[in-house]
GROMACS .gro file of C-alpha atoms in nm:
model
  347
    1MET     CA    1   6.901  11.542   9.611
    2ARG     CA    2   6.735  11.562   9.268
    3ARG     CA    3   6.532  11.258   9.165
    4PHE     CA    4   6.469  11.154   8.805
    5ASN     CA    5   6.121  11.240   8.672
    6ILE     CA    6   5.840  10.987   8.694
    7ALA     CA    7   5.798  10.947   8.318
    8LEU     CA    8   6.164  10.866   8.268
    9LEU     CA    9   6.159  10.620   8.556
   10ALA     CA   10   5.852  10.446   8.417
   11ALA     CA   11   6.014  10.408   8.076
   12LEU     CA   12   6.333  10.278   8.227
   13THR     CA   13   6.146  10.032   8.448
   14LEU     CA   14   5.972   9.887   8.143
   15SER     CA   15   6.305   9.845   7.964
   16THR     CA   16   6.505   9.704   8.254
   17ALA     CA   17   6.524   9.332   8.324
   18LEU     CA   18   6.723   9.306   8.643
   19SER     CA   19   6.717   9.102   8.962
   20THR     CA   20   6.790   9.221   9.317
   21ALA     CA   21   6.935   8.884   9.418
   22PRO     CA   22   7.152   8.609   9.271
   23ALA     CA   23   7.018   8.381   9.000
   24GLN     CA   24   6.818   8.160   9.234
   25ALA     CA   25   6.597   8.454   9.340
   26HIS     CA   26   6.234   8.467   9.223
   27ASP     CA   27   6.167   8.627   8.885
   28ARG     CA   28   5.911   8.866   9.038
   29THR     CA   29   6.181   9.058   9.226
   30PRO     CA   30   6.154   9.430   9.132
   31PRO     CA   31   6.400   9.547   8.864
   32LEU     CA   32   6.708   9.754   8.944
   33GLY     CA   33   6.793  10.064   8.745
   34LEU     CA   34   6.777  10.443   8.762
   35ALA     CA   35   6.493  10.419   9.014
   36ASN     CA   36   6.766  10.324   9.262
   37CYS     CA   37   6.969  10.640   9.192
   38THR     CA   38   6.983  11.008   9.274
   39ALA     CA   39   7.187  11.260   9.076
   40THR     CA   40   7.504  11.166   9.265
   41ALA     CA   41   7.465  10.810   9.395
   42CYS     CA   42   7.293  10.475   9.354
   43HIS     CA   43   7.196  10.216   9.615
   44PHE     CA   44   7.095   9.860   9.528
   45ASP     CA   45   6.954   9.641   9.801
   46VAL     CA   46   7.130   9.320   9.702
   47PRO     CA   47   7.284   9.043   9.916
   48PRO     CA   48   7.659   8.977   9.918
   49GLY     CA   49   7.782   8.841   9.588
   50THR     CA   50   7.934   8.943   9.256
   51TYR     CA   51   7.741   9.177   9.025
   52ASP     CA   52   7.776   9.308   8.671
   53VAL     CA   53   7.702   9.678   8.630
   54THR     CA   54   7.632   9.833   8.290
   55VAL     CA   55   7.602  10.211   8.265
   56ARG     CA   56   7.515  10.452   7.987
   57LEU     CA   57   7.691  10.781   8.039
   58GLY     CA   58   7.625  11.123   7.883
   59GLY     CA   59   7.329  11.335   7.780
   60GLU     CA   60   7.231  11.662   7.619
   61SER     CA   61   7.534  11.847   7.755
   62ALA     CA   62   7.901  11.755   7.750
   63ALA     CA   63   7.981  11.540   8.052
   64SER     CA   64   8.264  11.364   8.230
   65THR     CA   65   8.174  11.083   8.469
   66ALA     CA   66   8.364  10.853   8.703
   67ILE     CA   67   8.214  10.584   8.926
   68SER     CA   68   8.335  10.459   9.262
   69GLY     CA   69   8.165  10.217   9.498
   70GLU     CA   70   8.151  10.049   9.836
   71THR     CA   71   8.450  10.168  10.042
   72ARG     CA   72   8.595  10.421   9.797
   73ARG     CA   73   8.683  10.166   9.529
   74SER     CA   74   8.748  10.317   9.185
   75LEU     CA   75   8.527  10.113   8.952
   76LEU     CA   76   8.521  10.320   8.634
   77PRO     CA   77   8.774  10.589   8.533
   78GLU     CA   78   8.654  10.934   8.437
   79THR     CA   79   8.490  10.908   8.097
   80ALA     CA   80   8.415  11.211   7.877
   81THR     CA   81   8.111  11.233   7.652
   82ALA     CA   82   8.030  11.502   7.396
   83ALA     CA   83   7.703  11.694   7.403
   84GLY     CA   84   7.419  11.480   7.271
   85ARG     CA   85   7.624  11.161   7.286
   86THR     CA   86   7.631  10.862   7.521
   87VAL     CA   87   7.870  10.573   7.578
   88THR     CA   88   7.812  10.237   7.744
   89ARG     CA   89   8.058  10.088   7.991
   90SER     CA   90   8.045   9.774   8.208
   91PHE     CA   91   8.230   9.645   8.512
   92THR     CA   92   8.197   9.373   8.775
   93VAL     CA   93   8.194   9.447   9.147
   94ASP     CA   94   8.238   9.240   9.463
   95VAL     CA   95   7.974   9.305   9.731
   96ARG     CA   96   8.052   9.172  10.078
   97THR     CA   97   8.040   9.236  10.453
   98PRO     CA   98   8.258   9.401  10.574
   99GLU     CA   99   8.262   9.596  10.249
  100GLY     CA  100   8.613   9.736  10.303
  101GLU     CA  101   8.894   9.609  10.521
  102PRO     CA  102   8.817   9.262  10.663
  103THR     CA  103   8.869   9.378  11.023
  104GLY     CA  104   8.684   9.707  10.969
  105PRO     CA  105   8.319   9.806  11.011
  106ASP     CA  106   8.048   9.625  10.816
  107GLY     CA  107   7.962   9.929  10.605
  108THR     CA  108   7.630   9.975  10.427
  109PRO     CA  109   7.440   9.661  10.321
  110GLY     CA  110   7.392   9.619   9.948
  111LEU     CA  111   7.576   9.783   9.660
  112ASP     CA  112   7.650  10.155   9.680
  113LEU     CA  113   7.787  10.352   9.387
  114THR     CA  114   7.897  10.716   9.378
  115LEU     CA  115   7.893  10.929   9.064
  116GLY     CA  116   8.196  11.155   9.036
  117GLY     CA  117   8.399  11.334   8.772
  118THR     CA  118   8.397  11.697   8.665
  119ALA     CA  119   8.043  11.683   8.517
  120PRO     CA  120   7.875  11.349   8.594
  121ALA     CA  121   7.585  11.233   8.380
  122LEU     CA  122   7.422  10.893   8.419
  123ALA     CA  123   7.165  10.814   8.150
  124ASP     CA  124   7.097  10.452   8.244
  125ILE     CA  125   7.223  10.177   8.473
  126ARG     CA  126   7.158   9.803   8.498
  127VAL     CA  127   7.274   9.565   8.772
  128THR     CA  128   7.260   9.187   8.735
  129PRO     CA  129   7.420   8.894   8.918
  130ALA     CA  130   7.753   8.793   8.763
  131HIS     CA  131   7.736   8.422   8.686
  132HIS     CA  132   8.079   8.355   8.536
  133ALA     CA  133   8.304   8.630   8.673
  134ARG     CA  134   8.667   8.558   8.746
  135GLN     CA  135   8.803   8.671   9.084
  136ILE     CA  136   9.124   8.851   9.167
  137ILE     CA  137   9.172   8.818   9.542
  138LEU     CA  138   9.415   9.054   9.713
  139ILE     CA  139   9.605   8.974  10.032
  140GLY     CA  140   9.808   9.262  10.168
  141ASP     CA  141   9.853   9.553  10.404
  142SER     CA  142   9.763   9.923  10.417
  143THR     CA  143   9.941   9.997  10.089
  144VAL     CA  144   9.699   9.758   9.913
  145CYS     CA  145   9.372   9.779  10.109
  146ASP     CA  146   9.046   9.967  10.055
  147GLN     CA  147   9.139  10.269  10.266
  148PRO     CA  148   8.830  10.412  10.439
  149GLY     CA  149   8.929  10.779  10.445
  150ASP     CA  150   9.064  11.045  10.212
  151PRO     CA  151   9.345  11.116  10.119
  152TYR     CA  152   9.467  10.758  10.168
  153SER     CA  153   9.434  10.495   9.897
  154GLY     CA  154   9.577  10.146   9.848
  155TRP     CA  155   9.668  10.025   9.501
  156GLY     CA  156   9.414   9.745   9.535
  157GLN     CA  157   9.146  10.011   9.580
  158GLN     CA  158   9.232  10.154   9.238
  159LEU     CA  159   9.279   9.826   9.049
  160PRO     CA  160   8.908   9.764   8.963
  161GLN     CA  161   8.892  10.068   8.731
  162PHE     CA  162   9.140   9.893   8.499
  163LEU     CA  163   8.920   9.586   8.455
  164ARG     CA  164   8.616   9.529   8.237
  165LYS     CA  165   8.304   9.323   8.300
  166GLY     CA  166   8.382   8.962   8.386
  167ILE     CA  167   8.663   9.019   8.638
  168SER     CA  168   8.606   9.132   8.995
  169VAL     CA  169   8.856   9.243   9.259
  170ALA     CA  170   8.797   9.103   9.608
  171ASN     CA  171   9.031   9.312   9.821
  172TYR     CA  172   9.107   9.137  10.150
  173ALA     CA  173   9.412   9.347  10.231
  174ASP     CA  174   9.408   9.490  10.584
  175SER     CA  175   9.601   9.774  10.746
  176GLY     CA  176   9.885   9.685  10.980
  177GLU     CA  177   9.911   9.318  10.885
  178SER     CA  178  10.229   9.113  10.854
  179THR     CA  179  10.259   8.758  10.726
  180VAL     CA  180  10.241   8.649  11.090
  181THR     CA  181   9.923   8.836  11.183
  182TYR     CA  182   9.748   8.766  10.852
  183LEU     CA  183   9.784   8.394  10.897
  184GLU     CA  184   9.682   8.405  11.264
  185ASN     CA  185   9.365   8.614  11.232
  186PRO     CA  186   9.050   8.411  11.147
  187LEU     CA  187   8.900   8.723  10.989
  188LEU     CA  188   9.185   8.724  10.741
  189TRP     CA  189   9.343   8.401  10.610
  190GLY     CA  190   9.082   8.187  10.784
  191THR     CA  191   8.810   8.377  10.597
  192VAL     CA  192   8.984   8.428  10.266
  193GLN     CA  193   9.113   8.078  10.193
  194PRO     CA  194   8.766   7.913  10.175
  195LEU     CA  195   8.657   8.184   9.926
  196ILE     CA  196   8.922   8.089   9.671
  197HIS     CA  197   8.777   7.912   9.368
  198PRO     CA  198   8.968   7.710   9.108
  199GLY     CA  199   9.134   7.947   8.862
  200ASP     CA  200   9.118   8.255   9.086
  201LEU     CA  201   9.424   8.478   9.090
  202VAL     CA  202   9.541   8.550   9.444
  203LEU     CA  203   9.793   8.835   9.474
  204VAL     CA  204   9.997   8.846   9.797
  205GLN     CA  205  10.187   9.159   9.905
  206LEU     CA  206  10.286   9.138  10.272
  207ALA     CA  207  10.614   9.289  10.393
  208HIS     CA  208  10.574   9.642  10.528
  209ASN     CA  209  10.476   9.520  10.875
  210ASP     CA  210  10.714   9.223  10.896
  211LYS     CA  211  10.958   9.454  11.073
  212THR     CA  212  11.071   9.195  11.327
  213THR     CA  213  11.000   8.872  11.138
  214ASP     CA  214  11.309   8.654  11.098
  215GLU     CA  215  11.395   8.518  10.755
  216ALA     CA  216  11.302   8.156  10.824
  217THR     CA  217  10.960   8.253  10.959
  218TYR     CA  218  10.893   8.498  10.678
  219ARG     CA  219  10.985   8.239  10.415
  220ALA     CA  220  10.773   7.972  10.584
  221ASN     CA  221  10.474   8.208  10.604
  222LEU     CA  222  10.493   8.287  10.233
  223GLU     CA  223  10.518   7.915  10.155
  224THR     CA  224  10.212   7.850  10.373
  225LEU     CA  225  10.011   8.110  10.180
  226VAL     CA  226  10.123   7.970   9.845
  227ALA     CA  227  10.036   7.612   9.945
  228GLY     CA  228   9.700   7.719  10.086
  229ILE     CA  229   9.608   7.902   9.766
  230ARG     CA  230   9.704   7.604   9.554
  231ASP     CA  231   9.510   7.368   9.779
  232ARG     CA  232   9.196   7.555   9.676
  233GLY     CA  233   9.283   7.550   9.307
  234GLY     CA  234   9.383   7.917   9.303
  235ARG     CA  235   9.682   8.064   9.124
  236PRO     CA  236   9.918   8.247   9.363
  237VAL     CA  237  10.103   8.559   9.252
  238LEU     CA  238  10.370   8.695   9.486
  239VAL     CA  239  10.408   9.073   9.476
  240THR     CA  240  10.710   9.247   9.625
  241PRO     CA  241  10.613   9.558   9.827
  242ILE     CA  242  10.602   9.911   9.695
  243VAL     CA  243  10.905  10.113   9.803
  244ARG     CA  244  10.903  10.374  10.074
  245ARG     CA  245  10.992  10.721   9.950
  246TRP     CA  246  11.320  10.760  10.140
  247PHE     CA  247  11.601  10.908   9.930
  248ASN     CA  248  11.975  10.893   9.980
  249ALA     CA  249  12.173  11.211   9.932
  250ASP     CA  250  12.257  11.100   9.578
  251GLY     CA  251  11.890  11.074   9.478
  252THR     CA  252  11.865  10.696   9.491
  253LEU     CA  253  11.656  10.468   9.710
  254ASN     CA  254  11.937  10.226   9.792
  255ASN     CA  255  11.876  10.213  10.167
  256ASN     CA  256  11.707   9.969  10.403
  257THR     CA  257  11.408  10.191  10.482
  258ALA     CA  258  11.317  10.246  10.118
  259LEU     CA  259  11.377   9.888  10.006
  260LEU     CA  260  11.206   9.706  10.294
  261VAL     CA  261  11.503   9.548  10.467
  262ASN     CA  262  11.364   9.490  10.816
  263GLY     CA  263  11.508   9.553  11.161
  264LEU     CA  264  11.673   9.209  11.164
  265GLY     CA  265  11.846   9.278  10.834
  266VAL     CA  266  11.610   9.055  10.634
  267ASP     CA  267  11.577   9.166  10.272
  268LEU     CA  268  11.202   9.101  10.250
  269PRO     CA  269  11.164   9.159   9.873
  270GLY     CA  270  11.466   8.932   9.822
  271VAL     CA  271  11.297   8.653  10.018
  272ILE     CA  272  10.979   8.696   9.812
  273ARG     CA  273  11.179   8.664   9.491
  274SER     CA  274  11.349   8.352   9.626
  275VAL     CA  275  11.023   8.185   9.730
  276ALA     CA  276  10.866   8.265   9.393
  277ALA     CA  277  11.158   8.102   9.214
  278THR     CA  278  11.169   7.797   9.443
  279GLU     CA  279  10.793   7.737   9.439
  280GLY     CA  280  10.743   7.816   9.071
  281VAL     CA  281  10.511   8.106   9.152
  282THR     CA  282  10.447   8.407   8.929
  283LEU     CA  283  10.630   8.714   9.061
  284ILE     CA  284  10.540   9.080   9.020
  285ASP     CA  285  10.847   9.276   9.130
  286LEU     CA  286  10.667   9.590   9.237
  287THR     CA  287  10.965   9.691   9.451
  288ALA     CA  288  11.190   9.716   9.147
  289GLN     CA  289  10.924   9.888   8.938
  290THR     CA  290  10.827  10.147   9.199
  291LYS     CA  291  11.194  10.212   9.282
  292ALA     CA  292  11.267  10.291   8.919
  293LEU     CA  293  10.963  10.515   8.891
  294VAL     CA  294  11.023  10.707   9.215
  295GLU     CA  295  11.389  10.763   9.131
  296SER     CA  296  11.299  10.883   8.780
  297LEU     CA  297  11.057  11.140   8.924
  298GLY     CA  298  11.310  11.257   9.180
  299VAL     CA  299  11.269  11.404   9.527
  300GLU     CA  300  11.008  11.662   9.428
  301GLY     CA  301  10.823  11.485   9.153
  302SER     CA  302  10.768  11.169   9.357
  303LYS     CA  303  10.592  11.352   9.639
  304ALA     CA  304  10.260  11.337   9.452
  305LEU     CA  305  10.268  10.956   9.452
  306TYR     CA  306  10.271  10.945   9.831
  307LEU     CA  307  10.110  11.152  10.105
  308TYR     CA  308  10.417  11.361  10.175
  309ASN     CA  309  10.248  11.694  10.102
  310GLU     CA  310   9.937  11.611  10.306
  311LYS     CA  311  10.077  11.400  10.592
  312LYS     CA  312  10.458  11.393  10.555
  313ASP     CA  313  10.395  11.023  10.486
  314ASN     CA  314  10.650  10.844  10.266
  315THR     CA  315  10.490  10.499  10.289
  316HIS     CA  316  10.122  10.536  10.201
  317THR     CA  317  10.007  10.646   9.859
  318SER     CA  318   9.771  10.916   9.740
  319ALA     CA  319   9.485  10.825   9.508
  320HIS     CA  320   9.710  10.933   9.222
  321GLY     CA  321  10.001  10.719   9.339
  322ALA     CA  322   9.778  10.420   9.409
  323THR     CA  323   9.633  10.450   9.058
  324VAL     CA  324   9.978  10.462   8.901
  325TYR     CA  325  10.090  10.156   9.101
  326ALA     CA  326   9.768   9.968   9.021
  327GLY     CA  327   9.845  10.033   8.656
  328LEU     CA  328  10.183   9.865   8.703
  329VAL     CA  329  10.008   9.560   8.850
  330ARG     CA  330   9.762   9.550   8.561
  331ASP     CA  331  10.044   9.569   8.307
  332ALA     CA  332  10.235   9.290   8.483
  333LEU     CA  333   9.930   9.062   8.485
  334VAL     CA  334   9.870   9.120   8.115
  335ALA     CA  335  10.239   9.071   8.030
  336ARG     CA  336  10.235   8.736   8.212
  337HIS     CA  337   9.916   8.633   8.029
  338LEU     CA  338   9.721   8.612   8.354
  339LEU     CA  339   9.455   8.854   8.227
  340PRO     CA  340   9.303   8.854   7.878
  341GLU     CA  341   9.362   9.186   7.706
  342ASP     CA  342   8.995   9.222   7.616
  343ARG     CA  343   8.910   9.236   7.987
  344VAL     CA  344   9.154   9.518   8.064
  345ARG     CA  345   9.116   9.893   8.029
  346VAL     CA  346   9.424  10.074   7.904
  347GLY     CA  347   9.527  10.437   7.931
   0.00000   0.00000   0.00000
C-alpha cells in the first residue's frame, strides 16, 4: 500500500506530541501519527486502555471519509470535505483483549483503524491516552455485540460513531448469551463487573436467548445484574430487546416471536419493564421503539434493517439497521440526561 512521503512524515513527527502508552509511560516513547498509517489503515502499538483519537480529514481534492476500528466498530461517520478544505474530528476508543466479543479470539494487539468512505483522505492523526473518559459498558447478545463478519452488525458496534471525544463504548455483549449464561461465564460478568467505575453507564439488553428461562429466574438474574452494577458505583440502564421482524397477516408485530415472549410464555420485555420500575432503574424501551419503526416501514421496507435479503434472517441486523437502532439508543440516553449533548453527534 502507498506510504506517505518522507518529508511529510518528518514534518508531522516534529509537530506530533503523542505517547504509545498510558500516562505513566516514559516521555521518550516515539510519537504516534501518520507514520503509523498507510493510505487505508493505521496501526498503533499501544497496550490495552482508553485512547483519544484526533483526525484531520480532507485535502486537495473533494473527499469523504469514515473511520472504523478494532473489530469492525464504527468510530466516525462518513464525513465530506470540499476540495482544498479540511475538518478536524475527535473520538475516544476502547482498546482491549479480546478486542471484539469477550469469548472470541484475541484479535490484533494495539489499536487498529480502517479508513473507509467513498473517497477517504486522512491529512493528520494524533493518538493520546484518554485520562478522563467516561465509559459506556454494554452487556448483551448477538444483536448488540461487535460482530466479527460482514454483513452482520450489532447496534453496540455502531454506537461509538454517535459519540464525541470523552466517551468510550466498551462492548462486552456476546453472541448466544442469555441472562443465565452471562452470569455464569467468568469471561463475561466475572470479567465485566470489576471493570465498572463509579459513574459508568452500563446498558443491559439480554432476552433473545432466554428462550427457556422461567419468569422468576429471569427477574432474579436482572436484579443480580442491577445490584452488581450499583455495587461498583455504576449506573444501570435496562434495555428491552429489539424486535424480531415477524409480521402478522395484518402487518403488525403483535405475536410472541416478534415481541420476545419465550417458549414458557414469559413476556421478557414486560419483565424488564417491571424490574426497571421496581428497582428504580432507567429503562430504554427498545422493543416498543423498534416495533413502531418496523411496522411503519412495512413488510418490504423493514427488510433493509435486518439480514432478510442476505440471509433470510429476521433477528440480526444489517449495518444499516444496527446504525438506526444505535441512533435510537443515543437519543434515549440524551433524552434521559445520561449523556451531555455536547458529547453526542447528531444526524
